Amino acid sequence: MEFKTHLDYLNKCFIHKLRKNYDETTDHQEFILRNKNLEHNFDNFVKLLYDISNDDLQQCNELLSSIVILEKELTCEGSWNNEMSQEIAKKLNHVFESKTKLPIDMVLRKNKVCKSEEVFDKCLENLHMKLTSEDFKKYPAQVEVYCSLILNLKNYNVSVIPSKLFPASILLIEDYLIDNKIKGLKCCLAILKLLKPEDFDGGNYYDVIYMTLKKNLNEKDIDVTKLNNSCMLALLELLPEKPKRDKLDEVYLDTLEALLIEGNLERKACCFNFTTTLIKWHKDNCANRSSFIHIICDNLGICTNDTVYSIILKPVLECLETWIEFNWPVWRLENDYKVLCALLKVLYICKDDELNQQMYKIIVTLICLCTIDEQKLIINQLNEAQEIQCNNFKDKIENIKAFLNS
């Protein structure tokens, strides 16, 4: 059965392509036009919908996918929707459920009305025809529909195929608007969490995602940083061993370079947390990056300020601890003594017992990695520190010595 007339009326219920990008103006006549004609076109569609048999409806993926998209477009948050939009969405659900005994949302969850995967694929096909690199900013409601579908992906009875799901996410991530980046990254993470390593066996589509995320490593927005790091880790975890090792090395180097110049404390903390995980995965392969010690010293150096150390000291110490666990053989006092000096400076001012304990442990570990002669020299210098007129610091030095003797 042909449904051309049904689809014509249904398509008139959608917001048409905007003349200007959504972010370029707040005056979009297309929104007004859609809302002006929405009720009339919807009523005409419903009259035709009642005449369709359930068997015919179940066979038309084009019509079913358009119904799914329209319901989501009418209910998403956006300046194009109003109270009438919400009412039309309720009516659409009511009519659909009266015919099929299931709400619209269940179309993608169960195969009772149709083949869920076929309708889902048709939804994505229709959305991606509009959400192209040239035009996606002219379809703001369709962007919201895409995001809604992807963020609910885990609830749907569909296969997770990277090449079908990612295109719009990648466009959003690569956009200069922070809101779009965040939407794209949230979608990207939702997809990655559902993928298995074998889902990339059909090609190297992971390279497309990887390069997109890699470009965002230097993005300054803190929310983008957190999401991008989460996406990158989720992607790396899925990769085959050889590309995973190569990409871990690239990302580790890029993150160290970002830390060398990063000034925002919150973002520093995120980057150190991210680096800690990279080291856990890359292990002793991190030993060939000498800039790590320089970065640790620089950041410990600024932790003598109470405000600074309350934000970044814990991430810095955890990162250093993890690095020592896997890369201790390259530690040399003659080259890396500045780390010990920096730790002692921070220890002098730190009032947090948990962080003090963490620093005791790191300092003792580093001393134990020294030669016997070097250890004696350090202990003598610690003894001389008892002459400092600060009882609190003297107690901390005693704690270090007690750790060494335990």
C-alpha positions in Angstrom: 0.0 0.0 0.0 1.2 3.5 -0.9 1.3 6.1 1.9 2.3 9.2 -0.1 -0.6 11.3 1.1 -0.1 10.2 4.7 3.6 11.2 4.5 2.8 14.5 2.8 0.6 15.6 5.7 3.1 14.2 8.2 6.0 16.0 6.7 4.1 19.3 6.9 4.0 18.8 10.7 7.8 18.9 10.8 9.9 22.1 11.1 11.3 22.8 7.6 14.9 23.6 6.9 15.8 27.0 8.4 17.0 29.8 6.1 19.7 30.7 8.7 21.7 28.6 11.1 19.9 28.2 14.4 22.5 30.1 16.3 22.6 33.1 13.9 19.3 34.6 15.0 16.4 34.1 17.4 13.8 35.0 14.7 13.1 31.8 12.7 9.9 32.2 10.7 9.9 28.4 10.0 9.0 27.8 13.7 6.0 30.2 13.4 4.9 28.6 10.1 5.1 25.1 11.5 3.1 25.9 14.6 0.5 27.9 12.6 -0.2 24.9 10.3 0.5 22.1 12.7 -3.0 21.3 14.0 -4.6 21.3 10.5 -2.0 19.0 9.0 -2.0 16.7 12.0 -5.8 16.4 11.9 -5.6 15.4 8.2 -2.9 12.9 8.9 -4.9 11.3 11.8 -8.0 10.9 9.6 -5.9 8.9 7.1 -4.1 7.0 9.8 -7.4 5.6 11.2 -8.0 4.0 7.8 -4.7 2.1 7.7 -4.9 -1.6 8.7 -2.4 -2.7 11.3 -0.8 -5.1 8.8 -0.2 -2.3 6.3 1.1 0.0 9.0 3.6 -2.6 10.3 5.0 -3.0 6.8 5.7 0.7 6.2 9.0 1.6 7.9 9.0 5.0 6.2 5.7 6.0 7.9 6.6 4.4 11.2 10.0 6.1 11.4 8.4 9.5 10.5 5.9 9.0 13.4 8.7 8.2 15.8 10.7 11.3 14.7 7.7 13.6 14.8 6.7 12.5 18.3 10.3 13.2 19.5 10.4 16.5 17.7 7.2 17.7 19.3 8.3 16.7 22.8 12.0 17.8 22.8 13.1 21.0 24.5 13.4 23.9 22.1 12.1 27.3 21.3 10.2 25.8 18.4 7.8 23.9 20.7 4.9 25.3 22.7 1.8 23.9 24.6 0.1 23.0 21.3 3.1 20.9 20.3 2.8 19.0 23.6 -0.9 18.4 23.0 -0.4 17.2 19.4 2.3 14.8 20.7 -0.2 13.4 23.2 -2.9 13.0 20.5 -0.4 11.3 18.2 0.5 8.8 21.0 -3.2 8.2 21.8 -4.1 7.5 18.2 -1.1 5.3 17.6 -1.7 3.3 20.8 -5.4 2.9 20.0 -4.4 1.2 16.7 -1.3 -0.8 17.8 -1.9 -1.4 21.6 1.5 0.1 22.2 2.8 3.6 22.7 5.1 5.1 20.1 8.2 4.7 22.3 7.8 0.9 22.3 8.2 0.8 18.5 12.0 0.7 19.0 11.9 -1.4 22.1 9.9 -4.4 21.0 9.2 -6.2 17.7 5.4 -6.3 18.4 4.4 -3.5 16.1 7.2 -3.9 13.5 10.8 -4.9 13.2 12.4 -2.4 15.6 15.8 -2.4 13.9 14.4 -1.7 10.5 12.4 1.3 11.8 15.4 2.6 13.8 17.7 2.3 10.8 15.1 4.3 8.7 15.0 6.9 11.5 18.8 7.4 11.3 18.8 7.4 7.6 16.2 10.1 7.5 18.0 12.2 10.1 21.4 11.8 8.5 20.0 13.0 5.2 19.3 16.3 6.9 22.1 16.5 9.4 24.9 17.0 6.9 28.1 19.1 7.4 26.5 21.9 5.4 23.0 21.9 6.9 22.9 20.4 10.4 22.6 23.8 12.0 19.5 24.4 10.0 17.8 21.5 11.6 17.9 22.1 15.4 14.9 20.0 16.2 16.3 17.1 14.2 19.5 17.4 16.2 17.5 17.0 19.4 15.7 14.0 17.9 19.0 12.3 17.0 20.4 13.0 20.5 17.2 11.6 22.1 17.5 8.4 20.0 21.2 7.9 20.7 21.0 8.7 24.4 18.2 6.0 24.8 20.0 3.5 22.6 20.6 1.1 25.4 16.8 0.6 25.7 16.2 -0.2 22.1 16.0 -3.6 20.4 18.6 -2.7 17.8 22.2 -3.6 16.8 24.9 -1.0 17.5 26.8 -0.4 14.2 29.4 2.4 14.4 29.1 3.6 10.8 25.3 4.0 11.1 25.3 5.8 14.5 28.3 8.1 14.6 28.1 10.6 11.7 25.9 13.2 13.4 27.8 12.8 16.7 31.0 13.6 14.9 29.6 16.7 13.2 28.4 18.0 16.5 31.7 17.3 18.3 33.7 19.1 15.6 31.4 22.2 15.7 32.8 25.3 17.4 29.7 25.8 19.5 30.3 24.3 23.0 26.6 23.2 23.3 26.9 21.2 20.1 30.2 19.7 21.2 28.7 18.6 24.5 25.7 17.0 22.7 27.9 15.2 20.3 30.2 13.9 23.1 27.3 12.7 25.2 26.0 10.8 22.1 29.5 9.5 21.3 29.9 8.2 24.9 26.5 6.5 24.9 27.4 4.6 21.7 30.9 3.7 22.8 29.5 2.2 26.1 27.4 -0.2 24.1 30.1 -1.3 21.6 32.2 -4.4 21.8 35.8 -4.7 20.3 34.5 -6.9 17.5 32.2 -4.1 16.4 35.2 -2.4 14.7 36.3 -5.6 12.9 34.6 -4.5 9.7 37.0 -1.6 9.1 38.9 1.2 10.8 36.0 3.5 11.6 37.5 3.9 15.0 40.2 6.1 13.4 37.5 8.6 12.4 36.2 8.8 16.0 39.8 8.8 17.4 40.9 11.8 15.2 37.7 13.7 16.2 38.3 13.2 19.9 42.1 13.9 19.6 41.3 17.3 18.1 39.3 18.1 21.2 42.1 17.3 23.7 43.0 21.0 23.8 39.5 22.3 24.2 39.4 24.7 27.2 35.8 24.1 28.3 35.8 22.0 31.4 32.6 20.0 30.5 34.0 19.3 27.1 37.3 18.2 28.6 35.6 15.7 31.0 33.3 14.2 28.3 36.1 14.1 25.7 38.4 12.3 28.1 35.7 9.8 29.0 35.0 9.2 25.3 38.7 8.7 24.5 39.1 6.2 27.3 36.0 4.3 26.2 37.3 4.2 22.6 40.8 3.1 23.6 39.5 0.3 25.7 37.8 -1.1 22.6 40.7 -1.1 20.2 42.8 -4.0 19.1 46.2 -4.3 21.0 48.5 -2.8 18.3 46.5 0.3 17.4 45.6 0.7 21.1 49.3 0.8 22.1 50.2 3.4 19.3 47.2 5.6 20.2 47.9 5.4 23.9 51.4 6.8 23.2 50.0 9.6 21.1 47.3 10.6 23.6 49.8 10.4 26.5 52.2 12.7 24.7 49.4 15.1 23.7 48.1 15.2 27.3 51.5 15.9 28.7 52.0 18.8 26.2 48.6 20.2 27.3 49.6 20.0 31.0 52.8 22.0 30.2 50.7 25.0 29.2 47.4 24.5 31.0 46.5 27.3 33.4 43.0 26.4 34.5 43.1 24.5 37.8 39.9 22.5 37.2 41.1 21.4 33.8 44.5 20.6 35.2 42.8 18.2 37.7 40.9 16.6 34.8 44.0 16.2 32.8 45.9 14.6 35.7 43.1 12.2 36.3 43.1 11.3 32.6 46.8 10.9 32.6 46.7 8.5 35.6 44.4 6.2 33.7 46.6 6.4 30.6 49.6 5.4 32.7 47.7 2.4 34.2 47.0 1.2 30.6 50.3 2.2 29.0 52.4 1.1 31.9 56.2 1.2 31.4 55.8 2.6 27.9 55.3 5.9 29.7 58.9 5.9 30.9 60.3 7.4 27.7 58.6 10.8 28.3 61.0 12.8 30.4 58.6 15.8 30.4 56.5 13.9 33.0 58.8 14.7 35.9 59.1 18.3 34.8 55.3 18.6 34.8 55.0 17.0 38.2 57.6 19.4 39.7 55.9 22.5 38.1 52.5 21.5 39.5 53.7 20.6 42.9 55.5 23.9 42.9 52.2 25.8 42.7 50.6 23.6 45.4 52.1 25.7 48.1 49.0 27.9 47.7 46.1 26.6 49.8 43.5 27.2 47.1 45.6 25.5 44.4 46.5 22.4 46.4 42.8 21.9 47.4 42.1 21.4 43.7 45.0 19.7 42.1 47.3 18.2 44.7 45.4 14.9 45.1 45.2 14.3 41.3 48.9 15.2 41.0 49.9 12.8 43.8 47.8 10.0 42.4 49.3 10.5 38.9 52.8 10.5 40.4 52.1 7.3 42.4 50.8 5.5 39.4 53.8 6.6 37.3 56.2 5.3 40.0 54.4 2.0 40.1 55.1 1.2 36.5 58.1 3.3 35.7 60.2 3.2 38.9 63.3 1.8 37.1 64.0 5.1 35.4 64.0 7.1 38.6 67.4 8.7 39.3 68.1 11.0 42.2 70.7 13.0 40.3 68.2 13.8 37.6 65.0 13.8 39.5 65.8 15.2 42.9 63.5 18.2 42.3 60.5 15.9 42.8 61.6 15.2 46.3 62.3 18.9 47.0 58.9 19.8 45.6 57.1 17.2 47.7 58.8 18.4 50.9 57.8 22.0 50.2 54.2 21.0 49.8 54.4 18.8 52.9 55.5 21.8 54.9 52.2 23.7 54.2 49.7 20.8 53.7 47.1 20.5 56.5 45.2 17.5 55.0 46.1 14.3 56.9 45.2 12.0 54.0 47.3 14.0 51.5 50.2 14.0 54.0 50.0 10.3 54.3 50.1 10.0 50.6 53.1 12.2 50.4 54.9 10.2 53.1 54.4 7.1 51.1 55.7 8.6 47.8 58.7 10.3 49.5 59.7 7.0 51.2 59.2 5.1 47.9 61.5 7.5 46.0 64.1 7.4 48.7 64.1 3.6 48.7 64.7 3.7 44.9 68.0 5.6 45.6 71.4 3.9 46.1 72.5 3.2 49.7 74.9 6.2 49.7 72.1 8.4 48.4 69.7 7.2 51.1 72.3 8.0 53.8 72.8 11.5 52.4 69.0 12.1 52.3 68.5 10.9 55.9 71.3 13.1 57.1 69.6 16.1 55.4 66.3 15.1 57.0 68.0 15.1 60.4 69.2 18.6 59.7 65.6 19.6 59.1 64.9 19.2 62.7 66.6 22.5 63.3 63.7 24.2 61.5 61.6 26.2 63.9 58.3 24.5 63.0 57.1 21.7 65.3 54.5 20.6 62.8 57.0 20.1 60.0 59.4 18.4 62.5 56.6 15.9 63.2 56.2 15.3 59.5 59.9 14.6 59.0 59.7 12.1 61.9 56.8 10.4 60.2 59.0 10.0 57.0 61.8 8.6 59.0 59.4 6.2 60.8 58.2 5.0 57.4 61.8 4.5 56.3 62.5 2.4 59.3 59.3 0.3 59.2 
